[in-house]
């Protein structure tokens, strides 16, 4: 933590003595320089831990005078190296007597030397220049001694000095000691560097040197040689200082908030810059790793601060970052008032002169007063922020730390900034006054969670539709839009398709019925069984959500087990089980996710009875094999709507495991069932599930759901004729409106037309590819980082520098740009949902697709102009 490091330095002696002398002789520049040199020599003599302290202090203009900073900054890459004899011994042990044939033109003198290791330049036989980082001889023992001595000293201070106990220095130092200890392990650093290299492949300005793993050893790293500007030479960069400093801040924040693995020692010696403004990071001996819960906590806390919701900010801060609560909750009003004063002062009143050190100092005073303390895990975050701020300040002494932090976090929040909000409000009040008035009217009577009061991503400017036909919707103000929502999926033929309209008109004239046998219900069931070769029986419901609930209940009855397996990010409707780990928040490692409720109100037992797996990850198949005996079923979207695409080998292996273990496999094809092709994704990949859940298209736009599958499973919904046997062995499935004649008639109209016109799917695939290619080309031309997945008329879009294989990765994209794009597109005649997947229909003409592309181009120009893509 920011208060931890200075405390450690003070109590180890160097900082206390140095600052005393510097203050005493502050009237003499010469004497100040002498003191600085003395402190530098003292830190080098004391060992690597003290050198590390000097590196951090060299970035703190708020703590040390300029001369001392200049002298201590040499500790970042100009510490005395080891002897040539010791160096030769290490190289001989690593590569044998012919090591010079492996590392050609090896420079005898290090090109950089820090507290732990020194770096040499060499060339490989292939001609590639490489940097060779070697742990110094004896540094392991020296660091171990340093840590032992300082740790012992802090424990004595903790016992002897009561005022210092609130800092809990021994425990907090132990966290920092863990970070420092691994710095001498090049295997660990290699893993860290490789992980961060992989995470930032394709990033527009964050660059990580590529490793040569075959040449790395436990005390040697070999990586590509990178040349760049030091901070002192930053004036040679083509970008303004302010932008380079902001990039440094953004680089660290991106690692911390989104990747969960962050360079924890970002001092100037570990950072270079290309002339074009790339940030080149080296030395990954110290990294901080945050899990999903910690990343969520940071984001939630800063979101509250940005929105100036101080009470919420205090609550989130206390819950996430304060481990020892003291008397906080028994004296909450006083504590909350004091913390709000601190937050307001730093986050609102003096943001232009932000100081991370002073912020944490003031927070510590409040916590100390209430006998509370920070969590030890947060010590890592504080250390990162301290170094990052100091480094950024070196580049741009006038940097606005808080403004940059706010702008960074703002990109990953769905809320519009005040400036952009004014643009939209002026536009929509002028062009859609009746929709605006109806939204206000609805706010007094109606809660519509899917479109007016959307969960997590509020609809700031909801549309009220008067008419929908073909590829277009017309709002109550008479504005016509090319539609990209498809009603969240049902309208694959477009709105008011003649086949569906005709079926509905006949049904209306005949008098629609429900809860009694009717011909459309039977005919639609026959159509579904014909479309899905794996299906032997069908059961109707009113939505995809209900179909999933019914399928899970049947599988639990069949297997006599409660636990179901599902995949992270797969949405199976709004039931307690269906929403587990589906949206927005995640828990556990990416390869082995842990269940988390979809929203408050979900029953804990339903969440606990879900095994969450990662789609298309090998670890998922291992987990499934190991836990198959505990499972009622496995359910998945074979083609996940949000991430797009499908993994055929993975699904084939999934089918094989279910066959060998007897676990029923359920496919949720509510979206893809008749959109990917007639009969769903399972026809495309040749994998047949035991149960298929359907909805959306099968109702032709009216409420309808169904599950179709093997008779041995679907039969659980059928009576035995014996009420006692039914109660003991059969599953109750109800639904007054299930299989009603109107919904089934509409479904028959839609599915028979799709069945009789198979060319529709080829045309949709061609239209999908045409539009996707245009959108990608437009984004590339404008220099916008766009990840676009498009398959079978379904489009998933994210503004980010790398593709997202897994759903949680997509949540690191620029959410605000997604939301903003929807509103800008509407200005140019296209309606698209703010965050939902985009879909096209058979009704979209080539002219419609071209209009969408033109609107996208104009909208990107406006997004760029209004600061949505700050780099």
PDB file of N, CA and C in Angstrom, residues 460-523:
ATOM      1  N   UNK A 460     -31.165   4.467 -22.249  1.00  0.00           N
ATOM      2  CA  UNK A 460     -31.301   5.902 -22.002  1.00  0.00           C
ATOM      3  C   UNK A 460     -32.344   6.566 -22.876  1.00  0.00           C
ATOM      4  N   UNK A 461     -32.538   6.033 -24.084  1.00  0.00           N
ATOM      5  CA  UNK A 461     -33.457   6.652 -25.035  1.00  0.00           C
ATOM      6  C   UNK A 461     -34.285   5.561 -25.706  1.00  0.00           C
ATOM      7  N   UNK A 462     -35.244   4.996 -24.972  1.00  0.00           N
ATOM      8  CA  UNK A 462     -36.027   3.889 -25.519  1.00  0.00           C
ATOM      9  C   UNK A 462     -36.887   4.318 -26.699  1.00  0.00           C
ATOM     10  N   UNK A 463     -37.089   3.367 -27.589  1.00  0.00           N
ATOM     11  CA  UNK A 463     -37.866   3.612 -28.789  1.00  0.00           C
ATOM     12  C   UNK A 463     -39.260   3.004 -28.623  1.00  0.00           C
ATOM     13  N   UNK A 464     -40.286   3.714 -29.062  1.00  0.00           N
ATOM     14  CA  UNK A 464     -41.639   3.180 -29.086  1.00  0.00           C
ATOM     15  C   UNK A 464     -42.033   2.991 -30.560  1.00  0.00           C
ATOM     16  N   UNK A 465     -42.326   1.744 -30.914  1.00  0.00           N
ATOM     17  CA  UNK A 465     -42.568   1.396 -32.309  1.00  0.00           C
ATOM     18  C   UNK A 465     -44.062   1.438 -32.617  1.00  0.00           C
ATOM     19  N   UNK A 466     -44.367   2.058 -33.725  1.00  0.00           N
ATOM     20  CA  UNK A 466     -45.752   2.130 -34.200  1.00  0.00           C
ATOM     21  C   UNK A 466     -46.035   1.034 -35.219  1.00  0.00           C
ATOM     22  N   UNK A 467     -45.032   0.725 -36.041  1.00  0.00           N
ATOM     23  CA  UNK A 467     -45.228  -0.250 -37.106  1.00  0.00           C
ATOM     24  C   UNK A 467     -43.910  -0.947 -37.411  1.00  0.00           C
ATOM     25  N   UNK A 468     -44.004  -2.246 -37.724  1.00  0.00           N
ATOM     26  CA  UNK A 468     -42.818  -3.020 -38.088  1.00  0.00           C
ATOM     27  C   UNK A 468     -43.154  -3.883 -39.298  1.00  0.00           C
ATOM     28  N   UNK A 469     -42.352  -3.764 -40.332  1.00  0.00           N
ATOM     29  CA  UNK A 469     -42.616  -4.545 -41.541  1.00  0.00           C
ATOM     30  C   UNK A 469     -41.306  -4.795 -42.280  1.00  0.00           C
ATOM     31  N   UNK A 470     -41.110  -6.034 -42.665  1.00  0.00           N
ATOM     32  CA  UNK A 470     -39.891  -6.393 -43.383  1.00  0.00           C
ATOM     33  C   UNK A 470     -38.655  -6.162 -42.545  1.00  0.00           C
ATOM     34  N   UNK A 471     -37.731  -5.368 -43.045  1.00  0.00           N
ATOM     35  CA  UNK A 471     -36.474  -5.101 -42.331  1.00  0.00           C
ATOM     36  C   UNK A 471     -36.527  -3.824 -41.508  1.00  0.00           C
ATOM     37  N   UNK A 472     -37.696  -3.175 -41.451  1.00  0.00           N
ATOM     38  CA  UNK A 472     -37.763  -1.845 -40.835  1.00  0.00           C
ATOM     39  C   UNK A 472     -38.787  -1.768 -39.705  1.00  0.00           C
ATOM     40  N   UNK A 473     -38.477  -0.841 -38.797  1.00  0.00           N
ATOM     41  CA  UNK A 473     -39.439  -0.460 -37.771  1.00  0.00           C
ATOM     42  C   UNK A 473     -39.655   1.047 -37.881  1.00  0.00           C
ATOM     43  N   UNK A 474     -40.877   1.476 -37.610  1.00  0.00           N
ATOM     44  CA  UNK A 474     -41.226   2.895 -37.656  1.00  0.00           C
ATOM     45  C   UNK A 474     -41.700   3.305 -36.272  1.00  0.00           C
ATOM     46  N   UNK A 475     -41.092   4.355 -35.710  1.00  0.00           N
ATOM     47  CA  UNK A 475     -41.476   4.753 -34.355  1.00  0.00           C
ATOM     48  C   UNK A 475     -42.710   5.659 -34.379  1.00  0.00           C
ATOM     49  N   UNK A 476     -43.196   6.011 -33.182  1.00  0.00           N
ATOM     50  CA  UNK A 476     -44.431   6.787 -33.070  1.00  0.00           C
ATOM     51  C   UNK A 476     -44.267   8.197 -33.615  1.00  0.00           C
ATOM     52  N   UNK A 477     -43.015   8.616 -33.827  1.00  0.00           N
ATOM     53  CA  UNK A 477     -42.768   9.938 -34.408  1.00  0.00           C
ATOM     54  C   UNK A 477     -42.627   9.886 -35.916  1.00  0.00           C
ATOM     55  N   UNK A 478     -42.767   8.689 -36.490  1.00  0.00           N
ATOM     56  CA  UNK A 478     -42.690   8.547 -37.939  1.00  0.00           C
ATOM     57  C   UNK A 478     -41.303   8.290 -38.479  1.00  0.00           C
ATOM     58  N   UNK A 479     -40.297   8.134 -37.620  1.00  0.00           N
ATOM     59  CA  UNK A 479     -38.943   7.831 -38.076  1.00  0.00           C
ATOM     60  C   UNK A 479     -38.836   6.356 -38.454  1.00  0.00           C
ATOM     61  N   UNK A 480     -38.236   6.094 -39.595  1.00  0.00           N
ATOM     62  CA  UNK A 480     -38.066   4.723 -40.082  1.00  0.00           C
ATOM     63  C   UNK A 480     -36.617   4.291 -39.886  1.00  0.00           C
ATOM     64  N   UNK A 481     -36.433   3.065 -39.382  1.00  0.00           N
ATOM     65  CA  UNK A 481     -35.083   2.546 -39.102  1.00  0.00           C
ATOM     66  C   UNK A 481     -34.928   1.157 -39.704  1.00  0.00           C
ATOM     67  N   UNK A 482     -33.757   0.892 -40.282  1.00  0.00           N
ATOM     68  CA  UNK A 482     -33.402  -0.486 -40.589  1.00  0.00           C
ATOM     69  C   UNK A 482     -33.125  -1.181 -39.262  1.00  0.00           C
ATOM     70  N   UNK A 483     -33.749  -2.326 -39.039  1.00  0.00           N
ATOM     71  CA  UNK A 483     -33.709  -2.988 -37.731  1.00  0.00           C
ATOM     72  C   UNK A 483     -32.580  -4.009 -37.645  1.00  0.00           C
ATOM     73  N   UNK A 484     -31.842  -3.970 -36.528  1.00  0.00           N
ATOM     74  CA  UNK A 484     -30.789  -4.959 -36.266  1.00  0.00           C
ATOM     75  C   UNK A 484     -31.032  -5.724 -34.965  1.00  0.00           C
ATOM     76  N   UNK A 485     -32.249  -5.654 -34.458  1.00  0.00           N
ATOM     77  CA  UNK A 485     -32.534  -6.357 -33.204  1.00  0.00           C
ATOM     78  C   UNK A 485     -33.270  -7.670 -33.432  1.00  0.00           C
ATOM     79  N   UNK A 486     -34.126  -7.714 -34.450  1.00  0.00           N
ATOM     80  CA  UNK A 486     -34.927  -8.910 -34.757  1.00  0.00           C
ATOM     81  C   UNK A 486     -35.732  -9.368 -33.551  1.00  0.00           C
ATOM     82  N   UNK A 487     -36.117  -8.410 -32.680  1.00  0.00           N
ATOM     83  CA  UNK A 487     -36.882  -8.772 -31.493  1.00  0.00           C
ATOM     84  C   UNK A 487     -36.127  -9.719 -30.581  1.00  0.00           C
ATOM     85  N   UNK A 488     -34.774  -9.593 -30.530  1.00  0.00           N
ATOM     86  CA  UNK A 488     -33.884 -10.513 -29.822  1.00  0.00           C
ATOM     87  C   UNK A 488     -33.901 -11.910 -30.444  1.00  0.00           C
ATOM     88  N   UNK A 489     -34.286 -12.004 -31.730  1.00  0.00           N
ATOM     89  CA  UNK A 489     -34.107 -13.268 -32.429  1.00  0.00           C
ATOM     90  C   UNK A 489     -35.250 -13.846 -33.225  1.00  0.00           C
ATOM     91  N   UNK A 490     -36.527 -13.643 -32.858  1.00  0.00           N
ATOM     92  CA  UNK A 490     -37.608 -14.377 -33.527  1.00  0.00           C
ATOM     93  C   UNK A 490     -37.811 -14.053 -35.001  1.00  0.00           C
ATOM     94  N   UNK A 491     -37.522 -12.829 -35.433  1.00  0.00           N
ATOM     95  CA  UNK A 491     -37.959 -12.367 -36.747  1.00  0.00           C
ATOM     96  C   UNK A 491     -36.918 -12.646 -37.830  1.00  0.00           C
ATOM     97  N   UNK A 492     -36.620 -13.918 -38.043  1.00  0.00           N
ATOM     98  CA  UNK A 492     -35.627 -14.288 -39.050  1.00  0.00           C
ATOM     99  C   UNK A 492     -36.135 -14.008 -40.458  1.00  0.00           C
ATOM    100  N   UNK A 493     -37.463 -13.958 -40.636  1.00  0.00           N
ATOM    101  CA  UNK A 493     -38.034 -13.636 -41.944  1.00  0.00           C
ATOM    102  C   UNK A 493     -38.356 -12.160 -42.076  1.00  0.00           C
ATOM    103  N   UNK A 494     -38.070 -11.390 -41.038  1.00  0.00           N
ATOM    104  CA  UNK A 494     -38.470  -9.998 -41.021  1.00  0.00           C
ATOM    105  C   UNK A 494     -39.826  -9.850 -40.356  1.00  0.00           C
ATOM    106  N   UNK A 495     -40.259  -8.606 -40.209  1.00  0.00           N
ATOM    107  CA  UNK A 495     -41.528  -8.346 -39.532  1.00  0.00           C
ATOM    108  C   UNK A 495     -42.698  -8.528 -40.501  1.00  0.00           C
ATOM    109  N   UNK A 496     -43.826  -9.022 -39.971  1.00  0.00           N
ATOM    110  CA  UNK A 496     -45.089  -9.143 -40.714  1.00  0.00           C
ATOM    111  C   UNK A 496     -44.903  -9.910 -42.018  1.00  0.00           C
ATOM    112  N   UNK A 497     -44.184 -11.017 -41.945  1.00  0.00           N
ATOM    113  CA  UNK A 497     -43.989 -11.818 -43.152  1.00  0.00           C
ATOM    114  C   UNK A 497     -45.335 -12.387 -43.608  1.00  0.00           C
ATOM    115  N   UNK A 498     -45.625 -12.362 -44.907  1.00  0.00           N
ATOM    116  CA  UNK A 498     -46.935 -12.801 -45.405  1.00  0.00           C
ATOM    117  C   UNK A 498     -47.340 -14.192 -44.946  1.00  0.00           C
ATOM    118  N   UNK A 499     -46.401 -15.136 -44.891  1.00  0.00           N
ATOM    119  CA  UNK A 499     -46.737 -16.498 -44.478  1.00  0.00           C
ATOM    120  C   UNK A 499     -47.246 -16.536 -43.044  1.00  0.00           C
ATOM    121  N   UNK A 500     -46.618 -15.747 -42.193  1.00  0.00           N
ATOM    122  CA  UNK A 500     -47.028 -15.706 -40.788  1.00  0.00           C
ATOM    123  C   UNK A 500     -48.333 -14.944 -40.638  1.00  0.00           C
ATOM    124  N   UNK A 501     -48.455 -13.827 -41.342  1.00  0.00           N
ATOM    125  CA  UNK A 501     -49.688 -13.030 -41.272  1.00  0.00           C
ATOM    126  C   UNK A 501     -50.888 -13.858 -41.722  1.00  0.00           C
ATOM    127  N   UNK A 502     -50.719 -14.596 -42.803  1.00  0.00           N
ATOM    128  CA  UNK A 502     -51.820 -15.414 -43.309  1.00  0.00           C
ATOM    129  C   UNK A 502     -52.229 -16.479 -42.291  1.00  0.00           C
ATOM    130  N   UNK A 503     -51.246 -17.125 -41.673  1.00  0.00           N
ATOM    131  CA  UNK A 503     -51.548 -18.153 -40.672  1.00  0.00           C
ATOM    132  C   UNK A 503     -52.281 -17.551 -39.481  1.00  0.00           C
ATOM    133  N   UNK A 504     -51.854 -16.379 -39.070  1.00  0.00           N
ATOM    134  CA  UNK A 504     -52.489 -15.723 -37.926  1.00  0.00           C
ATOM    135  C   UNK A 504     -53.915 -15.289 -38.255  1.00  0.00           C
ATOM    136  N   UNK A 505     -54.122 -14.773 -39.445  1.00  0.00           N
ATOM    137  CA  UNK A 505     -55.466 -14.336 -39.830  1.00  0.00           C
ATOM    138  C   UNK A 505     -56.446 -15.514 -39.810  1.00  0.00           C
ATOM    139  N   UNK A 506     -56.018 -16.653 -40.300  1.00  0.00           N
ATOM    140  CA  UNK A 506     -56.870 -17.831 -40.274  1.00  0.00           C
ATOM    141  C   UNK A 506     -57.159 -18.253 -38.838  1.00  0.00           C
ATOM    142  N   UNK A 507     -56.145 -18.185 -37.989  1.00  0.00           N
ATOM    143  CA  UNK A 507     -56.315 -18.593 -36.600  1.00  0.00           C
ATOM    144  C   UNK A 507     -57.260 -17.662 -35.854  1.00  0.00           C
ATOM    145  N   UNK A 508     -57.148 -16.365 -36.142  1.00  0.00           N
ATOM    146  CA  UNK A 508     -58.022 -15.393 -35.484  1.00  0.00           C
ATOM    147  C   UNK A 508     -59.476 -15.643 -35.883  1.00  0.00           C
ATOM    148  N   UNK A 509     -59.697 -15.858 -37.161  1.00  0.00           N
ATOM    149  CA  UNK A 509     -61.065 -16.078 -37.626  1.00  0.00           C
ATOM    150  C   UNK A 509     -61.642 -17.377 -37.057  1.00  0.00           C
ATOM    151  N   UNK A 510     -60.758 -18.348 -36.826  1.00  0.00           N
ATOM    152  CA  UNK A 510     -61.231 -19.630 -36.278  1.00  0.00           C
ATOM    153  C   UNK A 510     -61.464 -19.548 -34.769  1.00  0.00           C
ATOM    154  N   UNK A 511     -60.959 -18.496 -34.138  1.00  0.00           N
ATOM    155  CA  UNK A 511     -61.077 -18.359 -32.686  1.00  0.00           C
ATOM    156  C   UNK A 511     -59.941 -19.082 -31.995  1.00  0.00           C
ATOM    157  N   UNK A 512     -59.022 -18.319 -31.434  1.00  0.00           N
ATOM    158  CA  UNK A 512     -57.840 -18.958 -30.855  1.00  0.00           C
ATOM    159  C   UNK A 512     -58.185 -19.620 -29.530  1.00  0.00           C
ATOM    160  N   UNK A 513     -57.525 -20.766 -29.281  1.00  0.00           N
ATOM    161  CA  UNK A 513     -57.817 -21.563 -28.086  1.00  0.00           C
ATOM    162  C   UNK A 513     -56.531 -21.912 -27.361  1.00  0.00           C
ATOM    163  N   UNK A 514     -56.689 -22.248 -26.103  1.00  0.00           N
ATOM    164  CA  UNK A 514     -55.553 -22.687 -25.292  1.00  0.00           C
ATOM    165  C   UNK A 514     -56.055 -23.696 -24.263  1.00  0.00           C
ATOM    166  N   UNK A 515     -55.143 -24.507 -23.752  1.00  0.00           N
ATOM    167  CA  UNK A 515     -55.443 -25.508 -22.730  1.00  0.00           C
ATOM    168  C   UNK A 515     -56.487 -26.521 -23.205  1.00  0.00           C
ATOM    169  N   UNK A 516     -56.568 -26.678 -24.502  1.00  0.00           N
ATOM    170  CA  UNK A 516     -57.453 -27.681 -25.087  1.00  0.00           C
ATOM    171  C   UNK A 516     -56.834 -28.088 -26.421  1.00  0.00           C
ATOM    172  N   UNK A 517     -57.041 -29.310 -26.834  1.00  0.00           N
ATOM    173  CA  UNK A 517     -56.412 -29.805 -28.044  1.00  0.00           C
ATOM    174  C   UNK A 517     -56.773 -28.976 -29.260  1.00  0.00           C
ATOM    175  N   UNK A 518     -55.764 -28.688 -30.075  1.00  0.00           N
ATOM    176  CA  UNK A 518     -56.003 -27.934 -31.305  1.00  0.00           C
ATOM    177  C   UNK A 518     -55.026 -28.410 -32.378  1.00  0.00           C
ATOM    178  N   UNK A 519     -55.450 -28.314 -33.621  1.00  0.00           N
ATOM    179  CA  UNK A 519     -54.668 -28.839 -34.733  1.00  0.00           C
ATOM    180  C   UNK A 519     -53.315 -28.146 -34.898  1.00  0.00           C
ATOM    181  N   UNK A 520     -53.237 -26.807 -34.788  1.00  0.00           N
ATOM    182  CA  UNK A 520     -51.916 -26.174 -34.939  1.00  0.00           C
ATOM    183  C   UNK A 520     -50.875 -26.705 -33.960  1.00  0.00           C
ATOM    184  N   UNK A 521     -51.289 -27.007 -32.725  1.00  0.00           N
ATOM    185  CA  UNK A 521     -50.343 -27.539 -31.746  1.00  0.00           C
ATOM    186  C   UNK A 521     -49.752 -28.854 -32.230  1.00  0.00           C
ATOM    187  N   UNK A 522     -50.601 -29.733 -32.726  1.00  0.00           N
ATOM    188  CA  UNK A 522     -50.130 -31.029 -33.209  1.00  0.00           C
ATOM    189  C   UNK A 522     -49.257 -30.879 -34.450  1.00  0.00           C
ATOM    190  N   UNK A 523     -49.692 -30.028 -35.369  1.00  0.00           N
ATOM    191  CA  UNK A 523     -48.928 -29.847 -36.605  1.00  0.00           C
ATOM    192  C   UNK A 523     -47.548 -29.249 -36.333  1.00  0.00           C
TER     193      UNK A 523
END
